[in-house]
Structures are given as C-alpha cells and as structure tokens.
C-alpha cells in the first residue's frame, strides 16, 4: 500500500509518460485530474499478487503476451458454467485455441528475448528441448507401455539436438562435470524406458539437470517464459479429452487456477488505461474544453472526466482486436474471450461511470445540468442495449459452430461497438460545445444514419424476395419440386446474406431474434428432409411468414420519420409557449398560455416520458403558486431544447 498522500504507482507512471510527450504543466495537471476522477473506474483490469516483481523493460512480444494472457484470465474470472447454454461445444474450441495462441506468443517472446540477449544457438535449443520435456510430462492415468514407446521415439527424434547441446556444454567452463551428469541421467532414462526404473523420476531429473545448464545471466529473464510455455502446453493437453463432449468445467477450473498462479508469480498487471492512449484521445481542443469545465463546474467535470476516461479505455480495448475475417480458425476463436471481456466492461461502465446518483451532485442552476442528466440516463440504456446485443449475437454465432459466421459476427460487433462509443463521446462533448463535437467526431454516424442503413438493407432484401416468391408459388401449384427446391435455396441464400450483414445487429433484440428464428427454421427444413414435398410446402409457409415479418418491419421503420418530424414540431411549439410564459404575462393570458402548453407538451409523453414528468412538476408548482414555478419551467425548457436538438439530428 502506498503511504498516505503518495500518488498511486499508476499515476506516477502516467505522469512520466505524459511528460515525455512534451505537454505543458497545465495539460499534465488536467490529464492527471482525469485519471484521478476515474481512479475507481480505471482500476487495473487484472492485477497481480501483492508481492512486487522485479521491473524489467518489456519487449514487444512480451508486452503482447502479457496483454493477451491478462485478457484471457479476465475472461475466465467472469465466465461461469451457467452462461454456456448451447455454446458448450464451441467454448471448448475457444479455450483450446485461446491457449494455443498464448503458447505461440510465449514462444515468440522467448525467441525475441534470446535474440535480444545475443545468446548462441545451443542455448535456444536447450530451452526448446526443456519446454518439450515438460510438455510431454506423463500423467498417472496414461498407459505405461505406450508412454515408453512415445519417449523412445521422442529421444530418437532429438538425438542430434542432444549431441549439439552436450558438445557446447563440454566446451564451456566446468562443462565436463555437467556433461558427465547428463550422460549418466540419459542412461538412467534409457533404463526406465526399458522398464527398469521409474520413468517419471528419470524425466524430472533430466529436466532439472538441463535447466541447471542454462547460463545464469539469462536464466532469471527466460525462466518465466519457459514456465509459461510449460504450463500452457500441459493445460492444452488436459483439454483434449473433454473436447469430445464439449467444454469440461473441472478442466476450465484447472486452467483458471494454473494461469492465475502463473500471473501472480510473474508479477504482471493489465491496466485499463495507459498514458499514451489517454494523450492520443485528448487532443488540444478537448483538453481546452475540459479545462474550462473544470474551472466553471467541478461536479460536471467529475462526471464528464469519468465518462470520457471509461470510453477511451473501452475504445482502446476494442480497437486492439484484429479483424477476424482475415484470420485463421485459431485466431477467430481466440478472439472470443476479448469480446466477453468487452461485454463485462460495458456493464461495469453503465453501473460505475454513469452512476445515476452522480447526477444529484450537479448544480441545478447550470444551464447544462438538465441536458447532462438526460444524457446520463440515455447513455446507461445505450450501454445496456449494446451489452445485450453483444451477448446474444456471440452466443448465436458460437452455437452455430460456423467459423465464417463467427468471423462476420465479431467484425460486425466490433464496428457497431466502436461507433456507439464514439457516438456517446460525441454527444457528451456536444452538451458543452457542439463545435468541438463536430471537429473531433465528424465520421461517427448518428443513430438515424444507422437506421437508414438498416432500412436500405431490408429494402434491398424485400426487392429480391417477392419476385422469387411469385415464381415459387407457381412451382408449388404445378408441383415442380426440383425448381421449387432450387428457388427456395436461392431465397435462403439471400436471407442468409442479410443475417450475416453488418446491419443485422442494428435491429432491436426482439426483432433480431424473431428474424433469426425464421431464417434458421427455413434452413433446417431445407437441410436433408425425409419427405421432400412436405418439407417444401412447409418451407413456403415459413417463407410467407418471413415476408410478413419483413413487411411489418419496413412499415415500422418507414413510419418513424413522420413521427420524428411530428415530435420535433410539437417540441418547437412547446418551446415557443415556454418563451411566452417567461415574459411574465398575468391574468387570463397566462392561464391561456398555460393550458395551451399543457395540451401541447403532453403529446410528447407517448415517446418521451421525461417530458411528461417535467411537465407535471411544473403544473404542480404553478398551481401551488410557489417560487419554484420558474425553475421547474426552466427545467422543462432545457429538456425540450435537448429533445429538439436530438430530433433535428435524427432527421439529418
């Protein structure tokens, strides 16, 4: 624990990195304040044991290994057997491929470190041989005869490596004694393989003697990577059998416990935020705006700083994910744990960075306070909706066990989440400065633009399916089963392309699940039916149901524009009436304006409950003729202005 009054180690490191970028003292203070305001929200994603490890500068490969191991462990910590569902078999692949990628990264970091330390070739061969020996460590459940055969083949394959290593050790200082011990142990191992000793003990002693031959100057730095390779290799072997029936929960617990023990012994940590990312995401205009907010309203600065820091942290995590479409099968499944971590981070952000209780700390006299409160509520709903979308689509893609569909789902989710994070950041900045919002977030499409993309995609699908449906009805009437089957297959391909499109996740969850169900049911009917004519008839009925679903969905989307325009006109009319009431009319004129405002603004309550709540609050204050009537009217006016701005943006 740091001493009282001492800045945390994370702040000290951030300060050092930021200072190296040549920022001014005021910029440095501002960025430190942002980190301090979000300190609770930006705790390390994964910490290590309390004991401190020796700080050694990381290589590029080791930094990548530490990051991916930390994300995999964070995924294991929040993963539970109750969340498996239909993706049980696919999660076994996720575990296996995730460990495989970690093993390859550990090997790359190991080799990079060997090159950096300029070690001879025989040292690398010795380390590789040692890792292989540990990876093939026998278990008591294995058949002894089969193990002896495997080990005989292994030693025969590595005969040349043993000779080169022994020759190099012989030439080093004190190498004669080491070579004599190794030769004696090799003879003991050969006798154990022939059944004249305990194989486990002979292998363990050989590994210990080989490890003692590693040069001392590199042993401390290379040993953690050797240990990591050894642990990961054995964990992958422990998952091989459970793969036959899907994920095996005791094996997952073993993986989690072993990797956590290794992480703690390495002394690694995975921060949610680093100074480089914070500096890049805080350009001059944004730093100037935040500095102004900090001077004028400290409570608002605290809310904005926490939210922006959390968004920057999550954006950094999302943008670090490699595109899945260009990766192989292992990379696609190995990327899934990171998306589960993103899902938990979305929930954490909605609960902590956008804590509703923090809205009570805002100064009600500030003009931005009502808009900021409304934004906080809207942001929580948006984050929770993205969390549900990510969870449901990920489960569907895993349950399908289709690597191509999984890749498309991962890329679509990444694009969707990155865009929504930028939207929330832009809207938050726009509350205080629309100009800064337009300069910093010009390419982030609005919700209306996303809805238009979805509408156009469904419109194209609608233009493709009905002509085919008319031909299919004719084939059904003539009982031309081959042509009907070919036409239904072509229609199903159009529907499948829509389901795999980037616009499909934009649908709200009930509509998305209904569309997914209809498309999957059609695919099951067309896949190896026993009674082909009956399956084709059922497929036509299902296609008709799907067309009705698409037609109703299109009607709902097309009807939204007139509703948005109507609400905008109502909000603008209510604003004009509020402005007239602020001029202080008395007597019958005030009564007339009040009744007209009530009749006008209550129409917004159908799609905006907050407007109705603020209207009722003002009516109560007006009827009681208290001094709180004017502040309540100001709050209603501020909400109406924010609503009008959002509706105007939605109309483009």
XYZ file of C-alpha atoms in Angstrom:
652
model
C 0.000 0.000 0.000
C 1.376 3.499 -0.828
C 1.999 5.884 2.038
C -0.768 8.427 2.804
C -0.545 11.343 0.413
C 1.654 9.442 -2.067
C 0.259 9.258 -5.643
C -0.537 5.699 -6.819
C 2.060 3.965 -8.973
C -0.253 4.175 -11.994
C -0.413 7.964 -11.710
C 3.367 8.209 -11.362
C 3.904 6.124 -14.497
C 1.270 8.125 -16.379
C 2.901 11.372 -15.310
C 6.297 10.193 -16.528
C 4.972 9.021 -19.913
C 2.899 12.149 -20.460
C 5.792 14.431 -19.546
C 7.943 12.703 -22.154
C 5.462 13.829 -24.828
C 6.268 17.475 -24.145
C 2.891 18.551 -22.771
C 2.570 21.712 -20.730
C 2.232 21.750 -16.957
C -1.479 22.641 -17.216
C -2.067 19.771 -19.671
C -0.243 17.392 -17.370
C -2.334 18.510 -14.401
C -5.553 18.157 -16.404
C -4.767 14.599 -17.547
C -3.793 13.613 -14.013
C -7.117 15.020 -12.768
C -8.957 12.941 -15.370
C -7.148 9.806 -14.207
C -7.828 10.696 -10.585
C -11.559 11.282 -11.174
C -11.843 7.895 -12.855
C -9.467 6.107 -10.487
C -12.138 3.721 -9.244
C -13.399 3.054 -12.757
C -9.887 2.604 -14.187
C -8.524 0.112 -11.698
C -6.335 -2.480 -13.450
C -8.400 -4.919 -15.449
C -6.294 -7.648 -13.876
C -3.856 -7.105 -11.009
C -1.193 -9.401 -9.612
C -0.375 -10.673 -6.147
C 0.670 -8.051 -3.546
C 4.333 -9.005 -3.748
C 6.313 -6.837 -6.140
C 8.250 -8.390 -9.005
C 11.487 -7.059 -10.429
C 10.649 -4.456 -13.051
C 12.274 -5.379 -16.378
C 11.637 -3.498 -19.602
C 9.248 -5.464 -21.796
C 9.929 -6.423 -25.359
C 7.191 -6.081 -27.976
C 6.365 -9.792 -27.981
C 6.373 -9.976 -24.178
C 4.016 -6.981 -23.920
C 1.635 -8.677 -26.371
C 1.868 -11.908 -24.373
C 1.155 -10.127 -21.086
C -1.844 -8.331 -22.561
C -3.426 -11.409 -24.131
C -2.787 -13.558 -21.074
C -4.396 -10.875 -18.897
C -7.473 -10.656 -21.155
C -7.797 -14.445 -21.198
C -7.618 -14.545 -17.409
C -10.153 -11.711 -17.108
C -12.468 -13.740 -19.351
C -12.031 -16.830 -17.163
C -12.739 -14.858 -13.972
C -16.131 -13.609 -15.187
C -17.077 -16.786 -17.068
C -19.335 -19.378 -15.424
C -20.915 -22.702 -16.301
C -24.402 -21.157 -16.160
C -23.625 -18.998 -19.210
C -22.645 -21.827 -21.529
C -26.078 -22.590 -22.976
C -25.981 -24.011 -26.489
C -22.393 -22.860 -26.999
C -20.907 -25.581 -24.795
C -19.065 -27.364 -27.609
C -17.847 -24.095 -29.165
C -16.495 -22.840 -25.841
C -14.196 -25.858 -25.769
C -12.728 -24.626 -29.059
C -12.437 -21.128 -27.606
C -10.434 -22.460 -24.661
C -8.250 -24.686 -26.792
C -7.454 -22.061 -29.433
C -7.020 -19.335 -26.815
C -4.394 -21.419 -25.032
C -2.799 -22.275 -28.368
C -2.355 -18.611 -29.258
C -0.903 -17.902 -25.820
C 1.569 -20.752 -26.297
C 2.703 -19.366 -29.657
C 3.062 -15.880 -28.193
C 5.106 -17.238 -25.287
C 7.390 -18.966 -27.767
C 7.729 -15.759 -29.835
C 8.557 -13.717 -26.714
C 11.070 -16.357 -25.691
C 12.826 -16.282 -29.072
C 12.778 -12.484 -29.214
C 14.419 -12.347 -25.807
C 17.087 -14.805 -26.928
C 17.915 -12.627 -29.937
C 17.973 -9.517 -27.757
C 20.396 -11.119 -25.300
C 22.561 -12.397 -28.199
C 22.659 -15.960 -26.943
C 24.249 -18.746 -29.014
C 22.089 -21.221 -30.912
C 22.668 -24.078 -28.489
C 21.036 -22.103 -25.645
C 17.867 -21.778 -27.689
C 17.971 -25.489 -28.498
C 18.408 -26.276 -24.818
C 15.411 -24.144 -23.842
C 13.234 -25.650 -26.575
C 14.227 -29.153 -25.534
C 13.458 -28.347 -21.915
C 9.991 -26.999 -22.833
C 9.321 -30.155 -24.876
C 10.345 -32.393 -21.991
C 7.988 -30.602 -19.635
C 5.129 -30.553 -22.127
C 5.351 -34.331 -22.519
C 5.406 -34.982 -18.780
C 3.424 -38.209 -18.222
C 0.321 -38.430 -16.108
C -0.523 -41.382 -13.825
C -3.579 -42.256 -15.920
C -1.521 -42.940 -19.047
C -0.630 -46.457 -20.113
C 2.991 -47.181 -19.115
C 3.803 -49.211 -22.229
C 2.505 -46.543 -24.593
C 4.462 -43.870 -22.731
C 7.704 -45.787 -23.031
C 7.164 -46.128 -26.782
C 6.454 -42.399 -27.133
C 9.514 -41.437 -25.134
C 11.767 -43.737 -27.111
C 10.570 -42.082 -30.323
C 10.978 -38.606 -28.804
C 14.586 -39.234 -27.757
C 15.399 -40.713 -31.144
C 13.997 -37.637 -32.915
C 16.022 -35.268 -30.694
C 19.291 -37.241 -30.790
C 21.072 -34.572 -32.867
C 19.870 -31.777 -30.553
C 21.197 -33.642 -27.512
C 24.580 -34.090 -29.173
C 24.901 -30.411 -30.137
C 23.886 -29.262 -26.647
C 26.314 -31.649 -24.953
C 29.139 -30.567 -27.250
C 28.513 -26.882 -26.463
C 28.286 -27.527 -22.705
C 31.524 -29.556 -22.862
C 33.354 -26.537 -24.327
C 32.132 -24.165 -21.572
C 33.725 -23.623 -18.162
C 33.029 -26.553 -15.849
C 31.221 -28.300 -18.658
C 32.888 -31.688 -18.263
C 31.154 -32.402 -14.958
C 27.795 -31.232 -16.292
C 28.135 -33.436 -19.375
C 29.043 -36.402 -17.197
C 25.930 -35.895 -15.066
C 23.741 -35.536 -18.162
C 25.171 -38.718 -19.734
C 24.558 -40.622 -16.528
C 20.991 -39.344 -16.344
C 20.391 -40.235 -20.006
C 21.477 -43.810 -19.274
C 19.127 -43.898 -16.286
C 16.294 -42.600 -18.501
C 17.002 -45.267 -21.143
C 16.801 -47.980 -18.464
C 13.486 -46.509 -17.237
C 12.116 -46.569 -20.787
C 13.057 -50.255 -20.976
C 11.088 -50.878 -17.772
C 13.997 -50.933 -15.304
C 13.096 -47.822 -13.300
C 10.548 -45.076 -12.675
C 10.037 -43.055 -15.851
C 8.554 -40.004 -14.092
C 11.515 -39.528 -11.777
C 14.066 -40.037 -14.561
C 12.383 -37.413 -16.747
C 12.099 -34.903 -13.898
C 15.799 -35.254 -13.027
C 16.832 -34.863 -16.658
C 14.781 -31.657 -16.920
C 16.360 -30.305 -13.722
C 19.885 -31.001 -14.943
C 19.212 -29.416 -18.340
C 17.775 -26.331 -16.639
C 20.901 -26.005 -14.478
C 22.984 -25.718 -17.663
C 21.236 -22.514 -18.764
C 23.641 -19.525 -18.405
C 22.913 -17.691 -15.169
C 22.858 -14.239 -16.770
C 19.723 -15.058 -18.777
C 18.074 -17.647 -16.530
C 16.151 -15.070 -14.467
C 14.640 -13.421 -17.540
C 13.993 -16.558 -19.570
C 12.686 -18.745 -16.745
C 9.206 -17.122 -16.593
C 8.695 -17.704 -20.313
C 9.860 -21.318 -20.012
C 7.449 -21.807 -17.148
C 4.637 -20.202 -19.156
C 5.244 -22.459 -22.149
C 5.299 -25.490 -19.849
C 2.051 -24.601 -18.066
C 0.150 -23.710 -21.242
C 1.269 -26.870 -23.022
C 0.108 -29.079 -20.168
C -3.198 -27.211 -19.872
C -3.909 -27.735 -23.556
C -3.263 -31.450 -23.123
C -5.713 -31.531 -20.216
C -8.454 -30.182 -22.507
C -8.005 -32.699 -25.315
C -10.286 -35.405 -23.935
C -13.102 -33.108 -22.712
C -13.349 -31.681 -26.238
C -15.224 -34.821 -27.273
C -18.263 -33.754 -25.206
C -17.768 -30.005 -25.223
C -16.211 -27.915 -22.504
C -15.326 -29.745 -19.290
C -15.831 -27.493 -16.276
C -13.239 -29.100 -13.944
C -10.671 -28.646 -16.720
C -11.634 -24.964 -17.007
C -11.162 -24.541 -13.260
C -7.719 -26.130 -13.594
C -6.822 -23.723 -16.409
C -8.034 -20.731 -14.423
C -6.185 -21.690 -11.247
C -2.931 -22.521 -13.026
C -2.871 -19.352 -15.110
C -3.746 -17.194 -12.101
C -0.909 -18.743 -10.108
C 1.450 -18.092 -13.018
C 0.236 -14.490 -13.419
C 0.791 -13.756 -9.738
C 4.282 -15.235 -9.802
C 5.215 -13.210 -12.865
C 4.036 -10.039 -11.117
C 2.301 -8.778 -14.273
C -0.664 -6.392 -14.379
C -3.104 -5.326 -17.096
C -4.106 -1.642 -16.822
C -7.378 -0.374 -18.206
C -5.739 2.860 -19.311
C -2.226 3.914 -20.230
C -0.929 7.439 -20.621
C -0.193 7.016 -24.334
C -3.814 6.153 -25.098
C -5.129 8.980 -22.919
C -2.840 11.517 -24.572
C -3.797 10.442 -28.104
C -7.515 10.600 -27.298
C -7.266 14.026 -25.671
C -6.416 16.496 -28.467
C -5.858 20.184 -27.797
C -9.487 21.248 -28.381
C -10.817 18.635 -25.956
C -8.203 19.452 -23.302
C -9.109 23.133 -23.578
C -12.827 22.366 -23.203
C -12.260 20.084 -20.203
C -10.058 22.704 -18.576
C -12.850 25.238 -18.963
C -15.435 22.837 -17.481
C -13.116 22.148 -14.541
C -12.836 25.859 -13.779
C -16.563 26.582 -14.066
C -18.220 23.474 -12.607
C -16.160 20.887 -10.746
C -19.104 18.478 -10.303
C -19.793 18.417 -14.052
C -16.072 17.937 -14.739
C -16.050 14.899 -12.464
C -18.955 13.311 -14.359
C -17.504 14.135 -17.794
C -13.962 13.033 -16.891
C -15.120 9.659 -15.553
C -17.281 9.001 -18.600
C -14.627 10.053 -21.151
C -11.891 8.053 -19.420
C -14.082 4.926 -19.441
C -14.976 5.397 -23.118
C -11.318 5.871 -24.066
C -10.362 2.749 -22.145
C -13.045 0.639 -23.839
C -12.227 2.070 -27.279
C -8.599 1.104 -26.773
C -9.669 -2.442 -25.964
C -11.983 -2.662 -28.992
C -9.552 -1.185 -31.493
C -6.809 -3.582 -30.405
C -8.870 -6.529 -31.698
C -7.558 -7.748 -35.047
C -10.081 -8.215 -37.913
C -11.457 -11.744 -37.733
C -12.269 -12.078 -41.437
C -8.591 -12.224 -42.408
C -7.546 -14.583 -39.608
C -7.390 -18.342 -39.476
C -9.632 -20.634 -37.450
C -7.477 -20.361 -34.318
C -7.376 -16.554 -34.364
C -11.158 -16.330 -34.762
C -11.926 -18.494 -31.750
C -9.073 -16.994 -29.737
C -10.623 -13.518 -30.155
C -13.871 -14.554 -28.442
C -12.578 -14.112 -24.839
C -11.805 -10.457 -25.541
C -15.414 -9.859 -26.613
C -16.667 -11.430 -23.387
C -14.385 -9.023 -21.507
C -15.869 -6.141 -23.543
C -19.353 -7.311 -22.541
C -18.494 -7.199 -18.839
C -16.818 -3.796 -19.315
C -19.999 -2.396 -20.874
C -21.970 -3.455 -17.795
C -19.291 -2.075 -15.490
C -19.303 1.257 -17.301
C -23.095 1.602 -17.114
C -23.015 0.932 -13.365
C -19.975 2.998 -12.375
C -19.075 5.679 -14.925
C -22.769 6.529 -15.399
C -23.908 6.052 -11.832
C -27.340 7.801 -11.594
C -26.520 9.063 -8.098
C -23.807 11.309 -9.532
C -26.466 13.338 -11.337
C -27.657 14.555 -7.918
C -24.283 16.270 -7.417
C -24.789 18.561 -10.422
C -25.586 22.208 -9.845
C -29.232 22.690 -10.958
C -28.537 26.346 -11.756
C -26.073 25.462 -14.511
C -27.694 25.518 -17.984
C -26.099 22.183 -18.957
C -27.348 20.286 -15.897
C -30.754 19.121 -17.283
C -29.216 18.025 -20.578
C -26.408 16.217 -18.766
C -28.897 14.362 -16.544
C -30.909 13.290 -19.575
C -27.720 12.195 -21.327
C -26.660 10.037 -18.370
C -29.954 8.136 -18.432
C -29.793 7.710 -22.190
C -26.174 6.509 -22.059
C -26.992 3.821 -19.486
C -29.772 2.461 -21.715
C -27.491 2.517 -24.766
C -24.693 0.667 -22.958
C -27.071 -1.968 -21.618
C -28.587 -2.451 -25.064
C -25.109 -2.912 -26.599
C -24.281 -5.382 -23.841
C -27.382 -7.466 -24.608
C -26.716 -7.319 -28.366
C -23.130 -8.491 -27.922
C -24.129 -11.344 -25.617
C -26.958 -12.676 -27.775
C -25.122 -12.460 -31.128
C -21.991 -14.022 -29.686
C -23.974 -16.931 -28.249
C -25.745 -17.453 -31.590
C -22.500 -17.417 -33.566
C -20.842 -19.872 -31.178
C -23.845 -22.193 -31.091
C -23.812 -22.369 -34.902
C -20.172 -23.609 -34.887
C -19.575 -21.868 -38.213
C -16.160 -20.182 -38.311
C -17.131 -17.850 -41.186
C -20.301 -16.720 -39.429
C -18.308 -16.218 -36.228
C -15.776 -14.028 -38.050
C -18.505 -11.879 -39.612
C -20.273 -11.566 -36.264
C -17.091 -10.487 -34.487
C -16.240 -7.861 -37.107
C -19.817 -6.524 -37.171
C -19.911 -6.312 -33.375
C -16.566 -4.523 -33.256
C -17.682 -1.917 -35.812
C -21.026 -1.454 -34.036
C -19.498 -1.039 -30.565
C -16.720 1.316 -31.724
C -19.276 3.502 -33.462
C -21.599 3.612 -30.437
C -18.723 4.505 -28.109
C -17.779 7.405 -30.385
C -21.435 8.450 -30.539
C -21.678 8.615 -26.750
C -18.408 10.532 -26.506
C -19.556 12.967 -29.178
C -22.935 13.559 -27.528
C -21.264 14.140 -24.158
C -18.855 16.692 -25.625
C -21.676 18.278 -27.637
C -23.561 19.185 -24.449
C -20.825 21.719 -23.691
C -19.515 22.550 -27.178
C -21.174 21.440 -30.449
C -18.227 22.860 -32.411
C -15.740 20.592 -30.634
C -18.102 17.663 -31.192
C -18.223 18.285 -34.961
C -14.446 18.680 -35.200
C -13.492 15.613 -33.148
C -16.266 13.175 -34.113
C -17.149 14.012 -37.726
C -17.154 10.441 -39.036
C -19.287 8.804 -36.367
C -22.692 8.047 -37.953
C -25.756 9.041 -35.972
C -28.468 6.674 -34.827
C -30.635 7.937 -37.674
C -27.932 7.080 -40.220
C -27.622 3.599 -38.761
C -31.389 3.183 -39.003
C -31.276 4.329 -42.623
C -28.588 1.740 -43.404
C -30.757 -0.983 -41.875
C -33.820 0.260 -43.775
C -31.953 0.209 -47.102
C -30.603 -3.288 -46.431
C -34.096 -4.641 -45.674
C -35.475 -2.735 -48.675
C -32.954 -4.494 -50.959
C -33.907 -7.844 -49.428
C -37.580 -7.023 -49.933
C -36.931 -6.229 -53.603
C -35.190 -9.609 -54.058
C -37.589 -11.965 -52.268
C -41.152 -11.132 -53.542
C -40.337 -11.774 -57.247
C -38.886 -15.124 -56.268
C -41.914 -15.799 -54.078
C -44.269 -15.396 -57.038
C -42.309 -17.921 -59.091
C -42.173 -20.310 -56.147
C -45.953 -20.216 -55.753
C -46.296 -21.225 -59.413
C -43.823 -24.123 -58.946
C -45.782 -25.210 -55.857
C -49.076 -25.154 -57.757
C -47.551 -27.222 -60.595
C -45.780 -29.462 -58.034
C -42.496 -28.859 -59.839
C -40.401 -29.984 -56.848
C -36.885 -29.621 -58.362
C -37.449 -25.994 -59.423
C -39.226 -25.224 -56.155
C -36.279 -26.625 -54.175
C -33.802 -24.622 -56.276
C -35.817 -21.412 -55.838
C -36.178 -21.880 -52.085
C -32.433 -22.492 -51.824
C -31.731 -19.250 -53.718
C -34.136 -17.338 -51.452
C -32.480 -18.821 -48.374
C -29.084 -17.591 -49.603
C -30.468 -14.031 -49.822
C -31.821 -14.317 -46.276
C -28.552 -15.781 -45.017
C -26.611 -12.876 -46.564
C -28.883 -10.455 -44.707
C -28.385 -12.300 -41.418
C -24.609 -12.076 -41.845
C -24.593 -8.431 -42.920
C -23.180 -5.648 -40.674
C -26.673 -4.120 -40.474
C -28.314 -7.174 -38.882
C -27.018 -6.381 -35.332
C -28.643 -2.932 -35.616
C -32.084 -4.496 -35.183
C -33.526 -4.411 -31.712
C -33.305 -7.666 -29.814
C -36.939 -8.932 -30.177
C -36.968 -8.265 -33.935
C -33.487 -9.694 -34.383
C -34.354 -12.885 -32.523
C -37.591 -13.314 -34.469
C -35.804 -12.863 -37.808
C -33.056 -15.224 -36.689
C -35.630 -17.867 -35.697
C -37.466 -17.726 -39.033
C -34.259 -17.922 -41.088
C -32.905 -20.815 -39.025
C -36.203 -22.722 -39.274
C -36.147 -22.331 -43.063
C -32.556 -23.594 -43.173
C -33.437 -26.655 -41.070
C -36.352 -27.521 -43.362
C -34.120 -27.416 -46.435
C -31.339 -29.497 -44.881
C -31.704 -33.225 -45.742
C -35.510 -33.574 -45.357
C -37.010 -37.059 -45.214
C -40.213 -36.078 -47.050
C -39.119 -33.577 -49.715
C -42.573 -32.427 -50.953
C -43.864 -31.847 -47.408
C -40.674 -30.022 -46.431
C -41.014 -27.732 -49.469
C -44.664 -26.976 -48.593
C -43.670 -26.152 -45.007
C -40.819 -24.035 -46.348
C -43.258 -21.999 -48.477
C -45.472 -21.418 -45.430
C -42.448 -20.296 -43.438
C -41.315 -18.017 -46.274
C -44.734 -16.372 -46.287
C -44.461 -15.767 -42.541
C -40.995 -14.306 -43.010
C -42.211 -11.962 -45.754
C -44.986 -10.689 -43.473
C -42.360 -10.072 -40.771
C -40.175 -8.078 -43.180
C -43.160 -6.095 -44.468
C -44.260 -5.083 -40.965
C -40.684 -4.222 -40.011
C -40.303 -2.000 -43.074
C -43.612 -0.284 -42.352
C -42.490 0.457 -38.790
C -39.150 1.892 -39.931
C -40.716 4.000 -42.674
C -43.296 5.322 -40.204
C -40.618 6.600 -37.822
C -39.678 9.632 -39.942
C -43.157 11.228 -39.805
C -43.299 10.547 -36.052
C -39.900 12.182 -35.517
C -40.973 15.196 -37.562
C -44.238 15.431 -35.606
C -42.441 15.287 -32.241
C -39.994 17.944 -33.428
C -42.839 20.301 -34.372
C -44.533 19.684 -31.009
C -41.281 20.342 -29.091
C -40.635 23.564 -31.016
C -44.209 24.770 -30.414
C -43.869 23.976 -26.691
C -40.616 25.943 -26.584
C -42.359 28.971 -28.088
C -45.085 28.751 -25.448
C -42.465 28.478 -22.684
C -40.739 31.598 -24.040
C -44.069 33.447 -23.957
C -44.674 32.363 -20.323
C -41.208 33.569 -19.316
C -42.167 37.097 -20.386
C -44.431 37.224 -17.322
C -47.997 37.560 -18.614
C -50.704 37.805 -15.987
C -54.383 37.046 -15.624
C -56.331 35.299 -18.394
C -53.392 35.453 -20.833
C -51.163 33.401 -18.522
C -53.953 30.906 -17.929
C -54.494 30.551 -21.686
C -50.776 30.007 -22.364
C -50.501 27.508 -19.502
C -53.415 25.415 -20.777
C -52.044 25.509 -24.312
C -48.568 24.406 -23.098
C -50.121 21.510 -21.163
C -52.133 20.353 -24.162
C -49.116 20.657 -26.454
C -46.339 19.150 -24.309
C -48.348 16.175 -23.035
C -48.404 14.811 -26.598
C -44.679 14.146 -26.220
C -45.321 11.744 -23.338
C -46.100 8.891 -25.752
C -42.435 8.557 -26.769
C -40.675 10.734 -24.152
C -41.755 10.078 -20.587
C -39.251 12.594 -19.181
C -41.066 15.476 -20.887
C -44.314 14.409 -19.244
C -42.624 14.140 -15.822
C -41.157 17.651 -16.062
C -44.489 18.996 -17.306
C -46.310 17.530 -14.288
C -43.684 19.003 -11.950
C -44.206 22.472 -13.438
C -48.007 22.142 -13.263
C -47.839 21.289 -9.549
C -45.569 24.253 -8.884
C -47.780 26.551 -10.967
C -50.976 25.535 -9.202
C -49.434 25.995 -5.756
C -48.207 29.470 -6.856
C -44.824 28.874 -5.224
C -41.488 30.417 -6.169
C -40.376 27.066 -7.620
C -42.578 27.567 -10.670
C -39.886 29.348 -12.685
C -37.080 26.782 -12.038
C -39.465 23.970 -12.971
C -40.306 25.835 -16.188
C -36.581 26.264 -16.891
C -36.002 22.524 -16.488
C -38.846 21.757 -18.886
C -37.460 24.261 -21.401
C -33.951 22.784 -21.172
C -35.298 19.290 -21.785
C -37.379 20.471 -24.733
C -34.330 22.167 -26.277
C -32.284 18.973 -25.897
C -35.134 16.913 -27.360
C -35.448 19.278 -30.331
C -31.710 19.061 -30.986
C -31.798 15.250 -30.928
C -34.809 15.102 -33.237
C -33.228 17.563 -35.672
C -30.072 15.445 -35.727
C -32.186 12.336 -36.342
C -33.784 13.979 -39.370
C -30.321 14.841 -40.701
